[in-house]
CSV table of C-alpha atoms in Angstrom, one decimal:
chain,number,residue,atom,x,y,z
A,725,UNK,CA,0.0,0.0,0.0
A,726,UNK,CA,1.5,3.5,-0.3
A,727,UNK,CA,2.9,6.0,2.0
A,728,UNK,CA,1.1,8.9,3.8
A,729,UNK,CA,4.4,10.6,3.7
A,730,UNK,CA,7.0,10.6,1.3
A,731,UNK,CA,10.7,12.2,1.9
A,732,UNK,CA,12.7,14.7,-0.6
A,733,UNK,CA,15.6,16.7,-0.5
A,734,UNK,CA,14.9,20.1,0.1
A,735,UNK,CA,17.2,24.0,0.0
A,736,UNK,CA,16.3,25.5,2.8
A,737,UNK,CA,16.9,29.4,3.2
A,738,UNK,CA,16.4,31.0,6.6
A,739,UNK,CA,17.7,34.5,7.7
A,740,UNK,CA,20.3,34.1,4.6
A,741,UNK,CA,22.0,31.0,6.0
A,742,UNK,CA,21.6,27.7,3.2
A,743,UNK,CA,21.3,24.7,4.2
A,744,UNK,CA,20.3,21.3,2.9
A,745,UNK,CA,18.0,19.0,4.4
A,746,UNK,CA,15.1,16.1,3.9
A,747,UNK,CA,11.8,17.4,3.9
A,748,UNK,CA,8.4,15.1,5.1
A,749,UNK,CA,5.9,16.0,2.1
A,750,UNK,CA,1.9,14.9,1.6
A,751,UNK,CA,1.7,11.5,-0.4
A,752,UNK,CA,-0.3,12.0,-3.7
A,753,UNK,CA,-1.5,9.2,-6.1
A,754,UNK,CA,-3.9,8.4,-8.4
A,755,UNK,CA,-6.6,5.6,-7.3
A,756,UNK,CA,-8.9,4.6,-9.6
A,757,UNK,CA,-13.1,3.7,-8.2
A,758,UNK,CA,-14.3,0.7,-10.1
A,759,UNK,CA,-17.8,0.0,-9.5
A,760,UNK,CA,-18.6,-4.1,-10.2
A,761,UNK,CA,-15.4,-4.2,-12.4
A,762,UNK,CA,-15.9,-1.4,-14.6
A,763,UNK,CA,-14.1,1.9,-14.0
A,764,UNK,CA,-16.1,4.5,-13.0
A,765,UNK,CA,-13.3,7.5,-12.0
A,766,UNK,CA,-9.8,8.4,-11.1
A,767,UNK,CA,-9.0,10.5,-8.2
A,768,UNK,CA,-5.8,11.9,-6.6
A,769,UNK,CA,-5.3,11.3,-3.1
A,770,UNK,CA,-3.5,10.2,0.0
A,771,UNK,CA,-3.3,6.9,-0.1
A,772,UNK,CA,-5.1,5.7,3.2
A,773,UNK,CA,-8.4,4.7,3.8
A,774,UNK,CA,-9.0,4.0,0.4
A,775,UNK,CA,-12.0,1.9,1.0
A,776,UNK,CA,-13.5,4.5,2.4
A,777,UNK,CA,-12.5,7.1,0.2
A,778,UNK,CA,-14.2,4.9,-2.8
A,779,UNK,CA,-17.6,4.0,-0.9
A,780,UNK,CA,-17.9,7.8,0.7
A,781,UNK,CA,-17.9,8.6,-3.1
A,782,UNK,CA,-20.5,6.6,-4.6
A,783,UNK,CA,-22.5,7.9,-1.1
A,784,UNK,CA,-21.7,11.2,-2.4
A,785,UNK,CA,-22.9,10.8,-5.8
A,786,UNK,CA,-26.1,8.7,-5.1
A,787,UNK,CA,-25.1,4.9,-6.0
A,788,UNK,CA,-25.3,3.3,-2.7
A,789,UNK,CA,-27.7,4.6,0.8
A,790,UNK,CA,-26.3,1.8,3.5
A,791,UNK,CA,-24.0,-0.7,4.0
A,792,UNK,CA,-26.5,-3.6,2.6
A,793,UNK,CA,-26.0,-1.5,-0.9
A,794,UNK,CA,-22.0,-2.6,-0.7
A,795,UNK,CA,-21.3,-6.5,-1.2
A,796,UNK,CA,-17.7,-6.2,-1.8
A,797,UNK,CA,-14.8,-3.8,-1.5
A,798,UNK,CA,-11.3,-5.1,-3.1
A,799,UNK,CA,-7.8,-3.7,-4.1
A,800,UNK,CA,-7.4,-4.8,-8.1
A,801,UNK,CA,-3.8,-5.0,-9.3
A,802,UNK,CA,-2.5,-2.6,-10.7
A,803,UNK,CA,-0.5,-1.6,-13.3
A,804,UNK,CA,2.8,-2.4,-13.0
A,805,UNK,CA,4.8,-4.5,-15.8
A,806,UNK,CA,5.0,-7.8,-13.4
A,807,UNK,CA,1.1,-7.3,-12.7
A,808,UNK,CA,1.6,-6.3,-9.0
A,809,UNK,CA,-0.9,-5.2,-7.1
A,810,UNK,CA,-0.2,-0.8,-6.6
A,811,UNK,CA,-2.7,-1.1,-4.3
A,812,UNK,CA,-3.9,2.4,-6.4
A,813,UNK,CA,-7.0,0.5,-7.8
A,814,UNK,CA,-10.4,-0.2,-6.1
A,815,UNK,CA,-13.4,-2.1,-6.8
A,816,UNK,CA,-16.5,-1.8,-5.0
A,817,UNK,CA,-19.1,-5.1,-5.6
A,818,UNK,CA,-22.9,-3.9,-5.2
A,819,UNK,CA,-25.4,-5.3,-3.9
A,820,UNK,CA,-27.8,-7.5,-6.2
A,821,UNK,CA,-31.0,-4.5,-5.6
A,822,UNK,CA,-28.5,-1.7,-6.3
A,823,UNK,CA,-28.7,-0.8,-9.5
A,824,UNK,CA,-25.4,0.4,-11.5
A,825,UNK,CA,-24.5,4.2,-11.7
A,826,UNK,CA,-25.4,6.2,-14.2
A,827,UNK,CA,-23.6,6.2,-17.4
A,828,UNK,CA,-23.4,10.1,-16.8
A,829,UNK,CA,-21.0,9.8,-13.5
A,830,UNK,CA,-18.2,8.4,-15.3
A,831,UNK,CA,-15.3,10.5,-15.9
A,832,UNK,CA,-13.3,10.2,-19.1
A,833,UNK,CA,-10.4,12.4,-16.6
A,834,UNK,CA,-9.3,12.6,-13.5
A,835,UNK,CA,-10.0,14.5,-10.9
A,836,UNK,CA,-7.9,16.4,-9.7
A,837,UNK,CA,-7.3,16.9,-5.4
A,838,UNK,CA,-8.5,20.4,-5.5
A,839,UNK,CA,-11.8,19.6,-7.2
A,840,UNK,CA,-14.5,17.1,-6.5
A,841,UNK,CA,-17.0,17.4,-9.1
A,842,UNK,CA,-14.5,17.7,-12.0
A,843,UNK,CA,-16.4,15.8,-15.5
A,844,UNK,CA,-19.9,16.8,-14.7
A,845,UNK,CA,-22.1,17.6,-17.2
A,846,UNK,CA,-23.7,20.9,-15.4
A,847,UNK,CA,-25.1,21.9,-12.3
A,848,UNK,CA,-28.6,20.3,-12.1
A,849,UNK,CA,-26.5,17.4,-12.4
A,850,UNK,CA,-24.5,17.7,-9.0
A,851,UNK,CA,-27.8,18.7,-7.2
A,852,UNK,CA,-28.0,14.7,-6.5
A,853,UNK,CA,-31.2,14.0,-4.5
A,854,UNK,CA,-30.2,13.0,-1.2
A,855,UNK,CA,-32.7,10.0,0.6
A,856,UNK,CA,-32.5,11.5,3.4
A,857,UNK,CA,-34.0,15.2,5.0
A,858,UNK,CA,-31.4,17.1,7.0
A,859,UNK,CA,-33.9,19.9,7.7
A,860,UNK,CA,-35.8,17.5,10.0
A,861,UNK,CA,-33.1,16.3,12.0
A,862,UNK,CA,-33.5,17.9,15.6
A,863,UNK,CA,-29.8,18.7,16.2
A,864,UNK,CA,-29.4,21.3,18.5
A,865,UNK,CA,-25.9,23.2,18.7
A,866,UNK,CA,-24.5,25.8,21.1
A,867,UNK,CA,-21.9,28.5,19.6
A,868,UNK,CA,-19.4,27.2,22.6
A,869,UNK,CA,-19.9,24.1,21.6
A,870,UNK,CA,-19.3,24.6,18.0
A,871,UNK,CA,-15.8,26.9,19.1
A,872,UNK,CA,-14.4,23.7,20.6
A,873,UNK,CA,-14.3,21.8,17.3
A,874,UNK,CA,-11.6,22.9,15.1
A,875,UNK,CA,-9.4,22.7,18.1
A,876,UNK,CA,-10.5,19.2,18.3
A,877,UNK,CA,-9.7,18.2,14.7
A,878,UNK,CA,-6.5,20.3,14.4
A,879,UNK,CA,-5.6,17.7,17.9
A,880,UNK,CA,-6.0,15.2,15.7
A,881,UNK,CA,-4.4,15.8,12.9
A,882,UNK,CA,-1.6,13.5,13.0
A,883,UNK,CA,-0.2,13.9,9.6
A,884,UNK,CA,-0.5,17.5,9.2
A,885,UNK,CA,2.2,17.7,12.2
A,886,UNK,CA,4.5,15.9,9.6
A,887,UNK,CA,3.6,17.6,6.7
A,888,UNK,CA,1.7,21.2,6.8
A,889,UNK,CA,-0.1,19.5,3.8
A,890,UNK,CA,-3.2,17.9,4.4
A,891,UNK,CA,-7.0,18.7,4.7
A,892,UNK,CA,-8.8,17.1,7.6
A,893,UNK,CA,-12.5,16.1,7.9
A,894,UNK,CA,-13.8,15.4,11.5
A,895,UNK,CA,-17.2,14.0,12.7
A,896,UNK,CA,-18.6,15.0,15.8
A,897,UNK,CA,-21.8,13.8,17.7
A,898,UNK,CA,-24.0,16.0,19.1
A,899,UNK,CA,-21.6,16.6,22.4
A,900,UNK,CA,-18.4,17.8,20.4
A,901,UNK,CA,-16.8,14.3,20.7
A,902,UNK,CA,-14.4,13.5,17.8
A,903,UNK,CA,-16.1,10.3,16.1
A,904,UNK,CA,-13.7,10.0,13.2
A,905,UNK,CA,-11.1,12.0,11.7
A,906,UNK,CA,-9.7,11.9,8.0
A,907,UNK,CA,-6.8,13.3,6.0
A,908,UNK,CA,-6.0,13.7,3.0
A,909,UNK,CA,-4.4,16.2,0.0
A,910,UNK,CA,-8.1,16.5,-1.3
A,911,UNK,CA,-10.7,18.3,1.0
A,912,UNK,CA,-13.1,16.2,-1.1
A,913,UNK,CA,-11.7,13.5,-0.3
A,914,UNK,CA,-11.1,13.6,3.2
A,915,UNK,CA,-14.4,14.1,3.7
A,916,UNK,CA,-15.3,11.0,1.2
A,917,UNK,CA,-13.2,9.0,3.5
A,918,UNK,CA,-15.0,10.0,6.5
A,919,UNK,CA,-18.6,9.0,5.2
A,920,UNK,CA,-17.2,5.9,3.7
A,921,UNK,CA,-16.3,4.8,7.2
A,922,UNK,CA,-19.4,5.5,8.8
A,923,UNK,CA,-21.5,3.7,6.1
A,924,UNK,CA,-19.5,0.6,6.4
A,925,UNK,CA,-20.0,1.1,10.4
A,926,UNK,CA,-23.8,1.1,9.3
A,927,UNK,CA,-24.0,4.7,10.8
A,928,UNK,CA,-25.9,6.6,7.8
A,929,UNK,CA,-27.7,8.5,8.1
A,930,UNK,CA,-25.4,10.3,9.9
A,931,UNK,CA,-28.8,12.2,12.1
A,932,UNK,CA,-27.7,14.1,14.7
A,933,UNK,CA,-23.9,14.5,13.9
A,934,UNK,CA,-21.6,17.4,12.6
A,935,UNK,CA,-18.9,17.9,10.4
A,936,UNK,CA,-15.9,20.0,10.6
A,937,UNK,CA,-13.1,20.5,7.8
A,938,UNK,CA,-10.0,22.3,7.9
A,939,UNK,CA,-10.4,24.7,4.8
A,940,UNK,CA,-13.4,26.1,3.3
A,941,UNK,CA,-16.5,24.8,2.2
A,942,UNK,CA,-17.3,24.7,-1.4
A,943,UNK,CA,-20.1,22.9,-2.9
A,944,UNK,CA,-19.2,19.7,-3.5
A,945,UNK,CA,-18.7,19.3,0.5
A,946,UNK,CA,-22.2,20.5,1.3
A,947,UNK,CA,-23.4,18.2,-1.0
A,948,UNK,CA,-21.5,15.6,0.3
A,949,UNK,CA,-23.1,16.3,4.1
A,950,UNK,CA,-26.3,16.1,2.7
A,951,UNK,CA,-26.2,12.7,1.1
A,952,UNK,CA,-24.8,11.1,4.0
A,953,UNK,CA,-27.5,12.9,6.0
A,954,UNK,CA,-25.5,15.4,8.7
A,955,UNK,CA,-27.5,18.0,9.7
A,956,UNK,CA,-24.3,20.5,10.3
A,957,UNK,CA,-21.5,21.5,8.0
A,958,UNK,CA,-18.5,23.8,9.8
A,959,UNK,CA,-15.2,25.1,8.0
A,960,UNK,CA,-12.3,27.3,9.2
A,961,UNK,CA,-12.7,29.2,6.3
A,962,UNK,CA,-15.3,30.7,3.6
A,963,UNK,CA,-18.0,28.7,2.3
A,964,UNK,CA,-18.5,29.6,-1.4
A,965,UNK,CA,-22.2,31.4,-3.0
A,966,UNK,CA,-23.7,28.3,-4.6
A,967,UNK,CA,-22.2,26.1,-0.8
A,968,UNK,CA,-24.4,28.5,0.8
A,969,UNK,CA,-27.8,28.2,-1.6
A,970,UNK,CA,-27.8,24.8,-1.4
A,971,UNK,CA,-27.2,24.6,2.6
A,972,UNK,CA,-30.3,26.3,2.8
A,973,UNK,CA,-32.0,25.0,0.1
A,974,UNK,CA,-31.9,21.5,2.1
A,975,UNK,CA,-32.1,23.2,5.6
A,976,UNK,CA,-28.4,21.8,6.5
A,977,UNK,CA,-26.7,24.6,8.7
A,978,UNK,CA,-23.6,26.2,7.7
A,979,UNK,CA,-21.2,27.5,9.9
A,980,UNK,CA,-17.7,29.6,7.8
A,981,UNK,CA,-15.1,31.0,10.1
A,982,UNK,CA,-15.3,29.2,12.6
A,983,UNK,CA,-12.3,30.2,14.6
A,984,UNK,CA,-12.5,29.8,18.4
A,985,UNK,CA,-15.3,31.9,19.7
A,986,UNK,CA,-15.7,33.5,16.3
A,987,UNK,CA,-17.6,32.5,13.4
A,988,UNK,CA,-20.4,33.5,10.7
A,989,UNK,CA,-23.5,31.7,10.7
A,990,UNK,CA,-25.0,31.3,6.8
A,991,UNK,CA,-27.5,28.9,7.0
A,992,UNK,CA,-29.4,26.9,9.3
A,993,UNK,CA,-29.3,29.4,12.3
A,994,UNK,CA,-32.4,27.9,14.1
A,995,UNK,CA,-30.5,24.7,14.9
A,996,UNK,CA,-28.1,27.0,16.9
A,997,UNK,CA,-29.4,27.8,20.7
A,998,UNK,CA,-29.4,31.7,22.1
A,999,UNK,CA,-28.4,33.0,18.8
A,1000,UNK,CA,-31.1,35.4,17.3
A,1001,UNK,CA,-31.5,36.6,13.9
A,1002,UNK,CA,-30.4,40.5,13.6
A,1003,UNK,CA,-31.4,43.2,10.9
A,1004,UNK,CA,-28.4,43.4,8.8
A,1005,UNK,CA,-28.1,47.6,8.6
């Protein structure tokens, strides 16, 4: 399986003095998703939790709903000229009542770390219907409780200690405890990774639980938190226009900013106790 972490030589310059040194960089490869032998898309990622990575993805885009949908997850060998396995491809077996995606999700690229929705066809077609309602679920949040979690996930961010180059997805329950924590060079991914584990732990719909990445949030990851069913989406940084129309399109509350005791609340502010809606003058 590949490394997390890879090492290269690096010139460092500090203050004017040179020096030359090893440097602990980010893994990135490519891992092809196969869905029942046929590929469906390439991604680039930290290698890691790649089972989870592939089934968070099809959650993501609508194939599978539980773990009954999945009957199989396998490494494939890969391509190397002695027909090794590069541990880089991975084939998810469905279920005999799950149908097979839709010719429309295949990508004939990759996509890239910085992008989760790379190949689709338009934006109707990323507005994936999700199974389950997020503005039903009852989650109730306090704003010290939701000041607590980036502390929480930057805790546990193992590899970014090493590297200063990961994202990190964290899932929270409704007390601020750390349920599962992800990293990877893709923001998308990490949080693919992080639903894929809680499907195969038969924990989606993910009611009553938050999420919490490292950067900001951009579409793809609110859509992401809808399909898997989690009430709550919070980022250290901005949320993008179209992240926040279809938060509250789907009644999922989105919280930007969120640094310590400080955030901005764009969607979803009745889930959040003792906070009250004020003009804007």
């Amino acid at each position: 399986m590949g490394r997390v972490t890879v090492g290269r030589p690096v010139l460092r310059v500090r203050d004017g003095v040179i020096s030359r040194r090893p440097d602990t960089l980010a893994a990135e490869e490519p891992m092809e998703i196969r869905v029942n032998g046929r590929p469906l898309t390439v991604t680039m990622r930290t290698p890691g939790g790649d089972f989870d990575l592939a089934i968070g993805f099809l959650v993501s885009e609508g194939v599978v709903h539980s773990a009954e949908d999945v009957a199989s997850v396998r490494y494939c060998a890969g391509a190397t000229a002695d027909g090794g396995n590069t541990y880089n491809v991975v084939d998810v077996g469905l279920a005999a009542h799950v149908p097979p995606p839709d010719a429309s999700l295949e990508r004939s690229f990759y996509t890239t770390s910085s992008c989760g929705l790379c190949g689709k066809a338009s934006l109707d077609a990323v507005r994936t219907s999700s199974v389950w309602s997020v503005a039903e679920d009852t989650l109730r949040v306090t704003p010290e409780l939701l000041a607590i979690l980036p502390e929480r996930l930057r805790e546990a961010q193992r590899v970014f200690d090493s590297t200063g180059g990961l994202h990190a997805a964290g899932l929270f329950d409704a007390e601020g405890n750390l349920l599962c924590v992800r990293e990877d060079v893709g923001r998308h991914n990490a949080v693919d990774k992080v639903i894929g584990h809680a499907l195969r732990e038969g924990l989606v719909p993910l009611r009553n639980n938050m999420l919490m990445v490292s950067g900001r949030a951009s579409f793809e990851l609110v859509q992401k938190a809808v399909m898997a069913g989690i009430p709550l989406l919070a980022a250290v940084s901005a949320p993008s226009s179209l992240a926040v129309d279809l938060a509250d399109d789907n009644g999922l509350t989105l919280v930007g900013f969120l640094r310590g005791s400080s955030m901005n609340i764009y969607a979803g502010i009745d889930r959040i106790d003792r906070i009250e809606a004020v003009p804007v003058g």
